[in-house]
Coordinates of C-alpha atoms in Angstrom, one line a residue:
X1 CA 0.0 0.0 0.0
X2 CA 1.4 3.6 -0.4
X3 CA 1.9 5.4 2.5
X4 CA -0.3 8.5 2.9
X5 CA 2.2 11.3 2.5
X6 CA 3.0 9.9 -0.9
X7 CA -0.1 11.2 -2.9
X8 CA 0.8 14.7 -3.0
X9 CA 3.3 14.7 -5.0
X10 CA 1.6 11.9 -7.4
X11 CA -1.8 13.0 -7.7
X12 CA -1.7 16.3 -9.7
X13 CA -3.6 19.3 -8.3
X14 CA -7.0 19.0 -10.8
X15 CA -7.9 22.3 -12.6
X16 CA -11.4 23.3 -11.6
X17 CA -13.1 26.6 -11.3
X18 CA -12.8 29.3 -9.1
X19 CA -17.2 30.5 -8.9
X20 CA -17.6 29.4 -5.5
X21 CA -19.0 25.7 -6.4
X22 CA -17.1 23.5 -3.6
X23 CA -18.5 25.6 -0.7
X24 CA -21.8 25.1 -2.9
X25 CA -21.3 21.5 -3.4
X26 CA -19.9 20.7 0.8
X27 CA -23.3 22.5 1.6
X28 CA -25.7 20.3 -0.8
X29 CA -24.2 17.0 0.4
X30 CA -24.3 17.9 4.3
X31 CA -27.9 19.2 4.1
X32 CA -29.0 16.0 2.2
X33 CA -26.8 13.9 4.0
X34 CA -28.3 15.3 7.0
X35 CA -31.7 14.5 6.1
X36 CA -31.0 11.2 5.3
X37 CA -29.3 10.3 8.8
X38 CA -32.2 11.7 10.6
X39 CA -34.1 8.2 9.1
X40 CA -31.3 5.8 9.0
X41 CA -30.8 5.4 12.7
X42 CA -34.4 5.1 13.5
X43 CA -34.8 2.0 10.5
X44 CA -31.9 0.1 12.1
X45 CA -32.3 0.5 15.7
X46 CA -36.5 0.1 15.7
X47 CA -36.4 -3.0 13.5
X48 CA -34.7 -5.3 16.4
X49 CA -38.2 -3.9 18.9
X50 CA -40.1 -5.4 16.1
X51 CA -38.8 -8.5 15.5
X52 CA -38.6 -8.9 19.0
X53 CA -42.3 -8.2 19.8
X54 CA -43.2 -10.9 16.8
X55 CA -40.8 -13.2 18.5
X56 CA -42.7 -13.0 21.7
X57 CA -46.0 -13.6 19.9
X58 CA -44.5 -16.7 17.8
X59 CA -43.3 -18.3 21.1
X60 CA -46.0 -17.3 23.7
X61 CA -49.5 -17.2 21.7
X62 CA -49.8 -14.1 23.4
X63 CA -52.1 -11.6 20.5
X64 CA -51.5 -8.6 22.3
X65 CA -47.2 -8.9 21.1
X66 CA -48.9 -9.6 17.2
X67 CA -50.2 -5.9 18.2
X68 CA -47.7 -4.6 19.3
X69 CA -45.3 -6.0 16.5
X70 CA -47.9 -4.5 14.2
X71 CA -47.8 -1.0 15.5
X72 CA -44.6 -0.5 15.9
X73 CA -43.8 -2.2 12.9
X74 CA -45.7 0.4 11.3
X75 CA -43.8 2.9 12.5
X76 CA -41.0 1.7 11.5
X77 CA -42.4 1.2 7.6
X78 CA -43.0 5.0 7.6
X79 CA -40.0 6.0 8.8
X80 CA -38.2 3.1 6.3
X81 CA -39.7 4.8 3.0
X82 CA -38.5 7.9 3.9
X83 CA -35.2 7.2 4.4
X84 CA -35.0 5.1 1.0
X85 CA -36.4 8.2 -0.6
X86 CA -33.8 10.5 0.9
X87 CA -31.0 8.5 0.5
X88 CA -31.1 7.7 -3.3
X89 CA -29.7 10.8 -4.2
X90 CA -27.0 10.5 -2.5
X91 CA -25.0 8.2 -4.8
X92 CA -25.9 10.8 -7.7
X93 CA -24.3 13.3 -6.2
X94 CA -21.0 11.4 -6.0
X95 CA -21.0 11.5 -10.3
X96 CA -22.9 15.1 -10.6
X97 CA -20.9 17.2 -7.8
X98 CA -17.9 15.4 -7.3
X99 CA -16.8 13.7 -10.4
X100 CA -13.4 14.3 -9.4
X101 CA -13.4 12.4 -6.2
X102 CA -15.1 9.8 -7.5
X103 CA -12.8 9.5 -10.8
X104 CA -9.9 9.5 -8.3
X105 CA -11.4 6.6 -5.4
X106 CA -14.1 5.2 -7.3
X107 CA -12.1 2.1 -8.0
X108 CA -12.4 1.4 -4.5
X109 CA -15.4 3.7 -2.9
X110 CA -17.6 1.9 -5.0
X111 CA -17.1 -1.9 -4.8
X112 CA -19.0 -1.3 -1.1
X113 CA -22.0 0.7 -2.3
X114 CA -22.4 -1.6 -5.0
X115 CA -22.5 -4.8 -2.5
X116 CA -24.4 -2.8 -0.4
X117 CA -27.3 -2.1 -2.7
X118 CA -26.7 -5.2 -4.8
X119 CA -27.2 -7.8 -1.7
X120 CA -28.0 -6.1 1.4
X121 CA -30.8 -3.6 0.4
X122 CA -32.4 -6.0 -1.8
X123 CA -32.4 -8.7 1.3
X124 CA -33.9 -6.4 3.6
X125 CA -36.4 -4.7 1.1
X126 CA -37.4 -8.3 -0.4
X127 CA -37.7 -9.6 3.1
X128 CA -39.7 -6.4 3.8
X129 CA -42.3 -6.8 1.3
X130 CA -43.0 -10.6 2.6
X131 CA -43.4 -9.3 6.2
X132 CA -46.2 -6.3 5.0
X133 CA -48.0 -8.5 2.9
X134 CA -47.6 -11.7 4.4
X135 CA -49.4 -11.4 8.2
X136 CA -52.6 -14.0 7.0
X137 CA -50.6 -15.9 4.3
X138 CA -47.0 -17.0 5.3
X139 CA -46.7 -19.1 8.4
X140 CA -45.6 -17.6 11.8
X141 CA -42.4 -18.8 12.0
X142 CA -41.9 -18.3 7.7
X143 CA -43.2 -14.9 8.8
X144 CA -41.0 -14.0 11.8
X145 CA -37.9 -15.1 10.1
X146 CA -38.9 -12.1 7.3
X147 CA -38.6 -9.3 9.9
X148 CA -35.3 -11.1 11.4
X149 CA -34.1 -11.3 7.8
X150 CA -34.9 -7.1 7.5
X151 CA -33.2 -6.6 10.6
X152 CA -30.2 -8.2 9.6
X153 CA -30.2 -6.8 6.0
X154 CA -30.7 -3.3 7.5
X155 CA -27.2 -3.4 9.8
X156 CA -25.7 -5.3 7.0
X157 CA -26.2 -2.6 4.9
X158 CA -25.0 -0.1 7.1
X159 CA -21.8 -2.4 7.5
X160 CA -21.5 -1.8 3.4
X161 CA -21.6 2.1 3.9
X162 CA -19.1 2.1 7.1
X163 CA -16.4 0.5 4.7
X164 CA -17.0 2.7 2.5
X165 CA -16.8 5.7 5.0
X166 CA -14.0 4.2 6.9
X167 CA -11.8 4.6 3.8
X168 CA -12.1 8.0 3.4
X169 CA -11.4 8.1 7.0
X170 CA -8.2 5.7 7.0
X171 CA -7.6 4.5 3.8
X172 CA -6.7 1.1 3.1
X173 CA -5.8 -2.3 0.5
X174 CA -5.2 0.0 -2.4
X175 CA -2.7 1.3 -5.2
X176 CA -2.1 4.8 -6.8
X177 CA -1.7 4.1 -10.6
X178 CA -2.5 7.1 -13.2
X179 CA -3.2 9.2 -10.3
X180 CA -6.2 7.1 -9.5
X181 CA -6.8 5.3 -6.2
X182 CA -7.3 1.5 -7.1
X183 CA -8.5 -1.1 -5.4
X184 CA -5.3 -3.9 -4.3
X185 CA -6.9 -5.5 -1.1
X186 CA -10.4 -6.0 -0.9
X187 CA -9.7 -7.9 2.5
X188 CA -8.2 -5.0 4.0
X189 CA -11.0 -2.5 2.8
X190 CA -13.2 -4.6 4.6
X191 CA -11.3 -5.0 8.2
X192 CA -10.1 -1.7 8.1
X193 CA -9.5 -1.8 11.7
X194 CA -11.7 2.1 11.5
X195 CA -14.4 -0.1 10.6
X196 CA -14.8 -2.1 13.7
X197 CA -15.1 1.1 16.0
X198 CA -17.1 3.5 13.7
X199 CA -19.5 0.5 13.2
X200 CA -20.3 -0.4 16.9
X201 CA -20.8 3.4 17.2
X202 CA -23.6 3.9 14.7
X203 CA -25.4 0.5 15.5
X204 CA -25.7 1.1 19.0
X205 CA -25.7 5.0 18.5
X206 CA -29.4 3.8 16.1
X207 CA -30.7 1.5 19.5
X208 CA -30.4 4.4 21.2
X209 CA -32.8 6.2 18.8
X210 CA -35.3 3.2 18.3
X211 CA -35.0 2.7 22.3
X212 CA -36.1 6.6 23.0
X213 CA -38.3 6.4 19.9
X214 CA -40.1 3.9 21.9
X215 CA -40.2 5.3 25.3
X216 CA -41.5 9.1 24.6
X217 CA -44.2 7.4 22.2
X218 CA -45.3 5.2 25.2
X219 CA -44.9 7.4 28.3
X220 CA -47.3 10.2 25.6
X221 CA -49.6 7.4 25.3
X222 CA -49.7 6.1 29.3
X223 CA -50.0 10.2 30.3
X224 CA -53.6 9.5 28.4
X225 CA -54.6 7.0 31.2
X226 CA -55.5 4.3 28.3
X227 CA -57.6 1.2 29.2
X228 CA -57.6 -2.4 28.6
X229 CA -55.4 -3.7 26.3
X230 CA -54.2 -0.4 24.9
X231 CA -52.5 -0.1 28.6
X232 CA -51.1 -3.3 28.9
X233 CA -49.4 -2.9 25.4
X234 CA -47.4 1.0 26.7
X235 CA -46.4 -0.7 29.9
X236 CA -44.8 -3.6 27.9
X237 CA -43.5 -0.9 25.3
X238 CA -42.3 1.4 28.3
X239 CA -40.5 -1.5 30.0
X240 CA -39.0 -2.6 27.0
X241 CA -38.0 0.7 26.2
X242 CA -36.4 1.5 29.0
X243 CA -33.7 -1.5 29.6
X244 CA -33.5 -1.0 25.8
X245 CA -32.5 2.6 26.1
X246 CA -30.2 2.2 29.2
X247 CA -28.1 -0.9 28.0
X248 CA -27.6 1.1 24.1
X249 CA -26.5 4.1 25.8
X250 CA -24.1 2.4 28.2
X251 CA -22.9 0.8 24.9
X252 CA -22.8 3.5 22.7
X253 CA -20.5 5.3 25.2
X254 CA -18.4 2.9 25.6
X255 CA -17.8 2.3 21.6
X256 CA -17.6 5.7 21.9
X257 CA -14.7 6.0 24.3
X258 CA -12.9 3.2 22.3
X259 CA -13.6 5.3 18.9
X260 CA -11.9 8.2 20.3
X261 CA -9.3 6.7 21.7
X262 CA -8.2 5.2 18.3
X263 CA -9.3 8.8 16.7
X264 CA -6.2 10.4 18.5
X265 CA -3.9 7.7 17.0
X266 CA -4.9 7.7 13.4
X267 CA -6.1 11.7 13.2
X268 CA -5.2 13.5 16.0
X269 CA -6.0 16.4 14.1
X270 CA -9.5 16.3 14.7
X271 CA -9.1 15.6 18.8
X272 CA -6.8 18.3 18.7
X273 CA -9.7 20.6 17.4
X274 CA -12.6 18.5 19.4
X275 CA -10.6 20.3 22.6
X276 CA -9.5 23.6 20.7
X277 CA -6.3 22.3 21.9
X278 CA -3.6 24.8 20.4
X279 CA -0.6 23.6 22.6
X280 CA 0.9 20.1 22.4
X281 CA -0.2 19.5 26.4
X282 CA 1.3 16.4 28.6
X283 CA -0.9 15.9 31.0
X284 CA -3.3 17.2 28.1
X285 CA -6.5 19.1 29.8
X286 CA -10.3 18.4 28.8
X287 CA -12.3 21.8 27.8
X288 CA -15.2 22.4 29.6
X289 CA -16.1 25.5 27.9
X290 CA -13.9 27.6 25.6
X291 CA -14.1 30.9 23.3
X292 CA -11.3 31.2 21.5
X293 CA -10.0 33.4 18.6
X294 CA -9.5 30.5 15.2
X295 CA -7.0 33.1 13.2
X296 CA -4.8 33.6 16.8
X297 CA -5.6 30.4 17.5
X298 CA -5.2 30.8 21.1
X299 CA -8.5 30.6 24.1
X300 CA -9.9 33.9 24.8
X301 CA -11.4 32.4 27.9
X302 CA -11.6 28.5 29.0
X303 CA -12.7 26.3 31.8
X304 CA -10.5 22.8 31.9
X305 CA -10.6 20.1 33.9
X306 CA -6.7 19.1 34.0
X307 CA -5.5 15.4 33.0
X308 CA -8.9 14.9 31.8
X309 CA -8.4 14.5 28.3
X310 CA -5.0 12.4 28.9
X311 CA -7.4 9.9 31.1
X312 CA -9.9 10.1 27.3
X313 CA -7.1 9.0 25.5
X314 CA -4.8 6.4 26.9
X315 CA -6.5 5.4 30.1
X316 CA -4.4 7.4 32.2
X317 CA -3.8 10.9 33.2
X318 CA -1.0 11.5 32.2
X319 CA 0.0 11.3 28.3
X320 CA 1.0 13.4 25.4
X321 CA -1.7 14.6 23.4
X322 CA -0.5 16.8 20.4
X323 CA -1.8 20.3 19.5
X324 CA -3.1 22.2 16.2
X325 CA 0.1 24.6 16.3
X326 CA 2.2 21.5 15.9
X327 CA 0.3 19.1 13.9
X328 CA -0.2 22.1 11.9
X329 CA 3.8 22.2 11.4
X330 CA 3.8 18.2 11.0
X331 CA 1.1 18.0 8.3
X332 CA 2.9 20.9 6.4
X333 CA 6.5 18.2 6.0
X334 CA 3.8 15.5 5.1
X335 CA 1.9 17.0 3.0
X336 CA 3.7 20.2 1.7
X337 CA 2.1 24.3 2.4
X338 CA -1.6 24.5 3.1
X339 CA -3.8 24.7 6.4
X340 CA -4.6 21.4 7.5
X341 CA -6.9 22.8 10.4
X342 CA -10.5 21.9 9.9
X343 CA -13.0 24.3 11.4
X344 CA -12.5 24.4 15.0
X345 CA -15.3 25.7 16.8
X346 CA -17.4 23.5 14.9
X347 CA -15.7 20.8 15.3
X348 CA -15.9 21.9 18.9
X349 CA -18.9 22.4 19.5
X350 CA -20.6 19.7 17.3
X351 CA -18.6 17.0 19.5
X352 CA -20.0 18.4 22.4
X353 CA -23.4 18.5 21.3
X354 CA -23.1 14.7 20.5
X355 CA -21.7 14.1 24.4
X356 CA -24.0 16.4 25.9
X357 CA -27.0 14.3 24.4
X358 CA -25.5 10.9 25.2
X359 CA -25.2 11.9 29.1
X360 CA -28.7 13.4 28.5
X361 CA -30.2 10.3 27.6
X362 CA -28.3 8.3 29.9
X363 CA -29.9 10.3 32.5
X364 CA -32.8 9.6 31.5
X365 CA -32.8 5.6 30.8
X366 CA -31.5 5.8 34.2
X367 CA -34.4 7.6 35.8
X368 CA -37.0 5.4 33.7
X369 CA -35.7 2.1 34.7
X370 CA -35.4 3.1 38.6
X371 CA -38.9 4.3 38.2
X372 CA -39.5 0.7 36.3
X373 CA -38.0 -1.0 39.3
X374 CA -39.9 0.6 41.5
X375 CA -43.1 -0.1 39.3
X376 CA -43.9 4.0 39.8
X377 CA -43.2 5.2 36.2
X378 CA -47.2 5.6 35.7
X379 CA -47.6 7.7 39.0
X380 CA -44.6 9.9 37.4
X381 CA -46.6 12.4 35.5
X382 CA -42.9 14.2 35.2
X383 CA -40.9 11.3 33.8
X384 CA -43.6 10.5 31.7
X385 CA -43.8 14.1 30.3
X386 CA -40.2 14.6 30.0
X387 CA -39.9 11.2 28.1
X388 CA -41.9 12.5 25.2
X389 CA -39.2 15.5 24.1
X390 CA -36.5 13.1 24.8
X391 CA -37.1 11.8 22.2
X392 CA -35.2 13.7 20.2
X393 CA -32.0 13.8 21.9
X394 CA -30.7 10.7 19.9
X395 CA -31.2 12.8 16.4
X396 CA -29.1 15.7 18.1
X397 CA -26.7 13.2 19.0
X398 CA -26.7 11.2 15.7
X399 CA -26.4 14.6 13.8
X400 CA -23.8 16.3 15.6
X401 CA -21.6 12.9 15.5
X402 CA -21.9 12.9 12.1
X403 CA -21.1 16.6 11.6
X404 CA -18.7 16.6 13.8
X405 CA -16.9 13.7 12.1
X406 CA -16.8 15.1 8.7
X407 CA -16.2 18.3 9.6
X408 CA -13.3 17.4 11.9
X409 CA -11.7 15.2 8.7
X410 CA -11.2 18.3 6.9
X411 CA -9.4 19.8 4.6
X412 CA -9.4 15.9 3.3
X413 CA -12.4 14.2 1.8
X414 CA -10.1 11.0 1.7
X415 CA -7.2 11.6 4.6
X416 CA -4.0 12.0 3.6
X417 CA -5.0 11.4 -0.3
X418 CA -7.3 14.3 -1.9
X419 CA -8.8 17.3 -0.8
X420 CA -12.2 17.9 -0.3
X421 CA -11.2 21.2 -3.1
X422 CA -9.9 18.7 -5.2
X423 CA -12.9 16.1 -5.1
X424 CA -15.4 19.2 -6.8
X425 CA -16.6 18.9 -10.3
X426 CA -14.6 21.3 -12.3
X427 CA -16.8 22.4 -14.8
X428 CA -20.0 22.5 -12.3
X429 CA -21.3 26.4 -12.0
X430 CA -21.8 27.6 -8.6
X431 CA -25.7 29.0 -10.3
X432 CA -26.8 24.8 -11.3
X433 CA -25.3 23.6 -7.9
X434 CA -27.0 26.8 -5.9
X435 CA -30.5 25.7 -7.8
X436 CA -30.2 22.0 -6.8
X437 CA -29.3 23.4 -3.0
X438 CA -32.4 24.9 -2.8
X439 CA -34.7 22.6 -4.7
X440 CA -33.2 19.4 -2.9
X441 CA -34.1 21.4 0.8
X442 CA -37.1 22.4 0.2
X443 CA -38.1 19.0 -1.3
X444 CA -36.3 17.1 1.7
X445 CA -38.2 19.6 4.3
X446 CA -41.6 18.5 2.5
X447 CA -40.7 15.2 3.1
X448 CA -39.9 15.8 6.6
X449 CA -43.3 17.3 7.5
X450 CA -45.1 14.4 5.8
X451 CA -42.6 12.0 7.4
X452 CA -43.7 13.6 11.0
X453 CA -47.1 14.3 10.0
X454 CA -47.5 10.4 9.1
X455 CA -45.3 9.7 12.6
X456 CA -47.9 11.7 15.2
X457 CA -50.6 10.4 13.1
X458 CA -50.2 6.9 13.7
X459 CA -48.7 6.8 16.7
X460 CA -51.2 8.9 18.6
X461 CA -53.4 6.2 16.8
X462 CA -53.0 3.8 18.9
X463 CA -52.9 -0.2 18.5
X464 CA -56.8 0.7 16.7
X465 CA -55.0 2.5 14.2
X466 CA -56.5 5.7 12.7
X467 CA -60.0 6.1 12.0
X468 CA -61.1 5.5 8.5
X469 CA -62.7 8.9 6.3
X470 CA -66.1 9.3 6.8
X471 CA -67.8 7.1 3.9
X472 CA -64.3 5.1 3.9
X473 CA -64.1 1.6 3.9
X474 CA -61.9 0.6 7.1
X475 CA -59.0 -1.4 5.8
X476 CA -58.2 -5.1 7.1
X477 CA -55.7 -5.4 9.9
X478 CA -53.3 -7.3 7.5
X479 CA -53.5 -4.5 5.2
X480 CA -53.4 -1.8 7.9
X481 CA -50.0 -3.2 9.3

């Protein structure tokens, strides 16, 4: 493989206009990109409450888990069409805005997505259609191994995308001929070692989000005082959510930890600007709060707690942890002149926004499942309330981690090997990608108000459903779920 300074002086800088398109073009991918991830997580971490509910039904004869796997189940179809919808312009864009990134790496960026769409969408959507249309015609066990099959296909194919993100994280098993990144591994590319802590991140960073999904949705519903069997159904919901939502956010914080611990060996860059750490610092301090001037780049005014971010990194506190100023300097003999400092307060601030919502939720999985143990969570009318909005704290988290991660890679789309100026189309105007921009947001925000619309609607439905139009036929349960 060559090593990652090499590139620079292979790969020759790619003429491409001057109008303004990149910032154009960074700006179109991250707001659709953005869009997307607020459905992914939801799709994988839901799907594993719904094939669990069936599995209880399939095992017990108990009808009111058939219920249950219905309605959350369709939830979960709602929120699944939206995110295909969303997400199948992002492989356009990869041959419409960046042609150049993907005439460079597409050797190897695209034997993933191809897999990935080839074999594990077309598992989880085939297995998708036999679990919607086959309630009253498959058998239960034919029919609970559907929704196991859609559950698998779903992380699978988020497996296919990681590899493919991982590479432009830490690239791996591949050649430069012609300028042109080609694939030389393929076993490499897929146990890029990036891989196995980015992946455990976003799968139990998407529990987290089906667990809360759950438990706001329930603790609205058992604020209502329903009867009957529409009770009994939230309290299993609510319990399930609960544990559900603890044990993912222990686990996504400790991926988490791991993640960032191998982040300061393999781009310390983007710690170093996590903690607006200017100064190579040994013990290295964790910011609390900082304002600091980028262009000096030196704190105007900070609170640290000292040793902290040595403990973060290696376990310990004590333990070098490099600084802009000098990776700055390091990255310049690598790499040759240029800034190599992504954006610092947003890479800042995004990461805290990500931590600040994990200990949010943890917080409040804790205060669910004591109030769980102690069988008072329906005589809470605060936990209850506070449940609902809480819901929301996993697509803060999900979005800032994601910001925050390709943010902090920059001024590299693929580290070490091209620039994200580099990657543009050349011959793109800034007017056609500024028109896209606009059109694709506005459509997305559409589809984000139907997508919630649809959401409230059927889940302030209850297990009944929604009520049919006046002068509507009511549809059959099979067809309803």
């Amino acid at each position: 493989m060559t090593a990652l300074g090499e590139p620079n002086r292979i790969y020759p800088r790619i003429p491409r206009s001057h109008d303004g398109s990149p910032p154009l073009a960074r700006w179109q991918f991250g707001v659709t990109t953005v869009y997307h991830f607020f459905f992914v997580p939801l799709t994988l971490g839901l799907v594993w409450a719904v094939a669990l509910f069936e599995t209880l039904y399939v095992v017990r004869g108990d009808e009111l888990y058939k219920k249950m796997a219905k309605f959350w189940g369709k939830l979960f179809l709602v929120n699944f069409a939206m995110g295909v919808v969303t997400g199948i312009v992002q492989e356009f864009q990869f041959g419409m805005n960046w042609s150049e990134y993907s005439r460079f790496v597409g050797d190897v960026f695209g034997a993933p997505l191809a897999i990935e769409a080839l074999l594990a969408f077309f598992l989880e959507s085939t297995f998708l259609g036999a679990w919607i249309f086959g309630w009253e015609k498959l058998s239960k066990k034919v029919h609970l191994a559907c929704i196991w099959l859609v559950a698998i296909g779903s992380n699978i194919s988020a497996f296919w995308i990681l590899v493919a993100n991982s590479f432009m994280q830490q690239p791996l098993g591949f050649e430069l001929r012609n300028g042109r990144a080609e694939m030389s591994d393929f076993l490499a590319l897929i146990t890029n070692p990036h891989v196995f802590v980015q992946f455990p991140h976003v799968i139990t960073a998407a529990m987290t989000t089906g667990a809360f999904f759950i438990l706001g949705i329930s603790a609205w519903h058992l604020r209502r005082k329903p009867q009957g069997q529409e009770a009994e159904a939230f309290r299993r919901s609510f319990a399930f959510g609960a544990v559900y939502a603890l044990a993912s956010t222990v686990a996504v914080m400790v991926v988490g930890h791991s993640q960032a611990q191998y982040m300061v060996r393999i781009q310390p860059m983007k710690m170093a600007a996590a903690e607006a750490l200017w100064e190579t610092e040994d013990p290295a301090p964790m910011s609390l709060f900082t304002v600091a001037s980028e262009p000096q780049r030196r704190d105007l005014f900070a609170i640290k707690v000292p040793g902290l971010l040595s403990f973060l990194a290696y376990n310990r506190f004590s333990g070098q942890v490099k600084g802009i100023k000098e990776l700055q300097a390091l990255s310049e003999l690598r790499y040759g002149p240029g800034d190599y400092v992504p954006p610092v307060m947003w890479t800042y601030w995004t990461f805290r926004a990500m931590a600040g919502a994990g200990v949010a939720m943890l917080f409040m999985a804790a205060w669910a499942v004591g109030a769980l143990v102690r069988q008072s969570y329906e005589g809470s009318p605060l936990l209850l309330k506070a449940l609902v909005p809480a819901l929301l704290l996993p697509y803060v988290g999900n979005s800032a981690g994601w910001i925050f991660t390709e943010i902090g890679r920059q001024p590299w789309i693929v580290f070490g090997l091209q620039k994200t100026a580099d990657a543009v189309s050349p011959y793109v105007s800034a007017g056609e990608v500024l028109f896209s921009l606009v059109t694709f947001t506005l459509l997305y925000g559409a589809l984000m108000v139907a997508d919630l619309y649809l959401l409230a609607k059927f889940a302030k439905a209850g297990l009944a459903g929604p009520p049919a139009p006046d002068g509507a036929t009511p549809l059959p349960a099979a067809a309803q779920a």
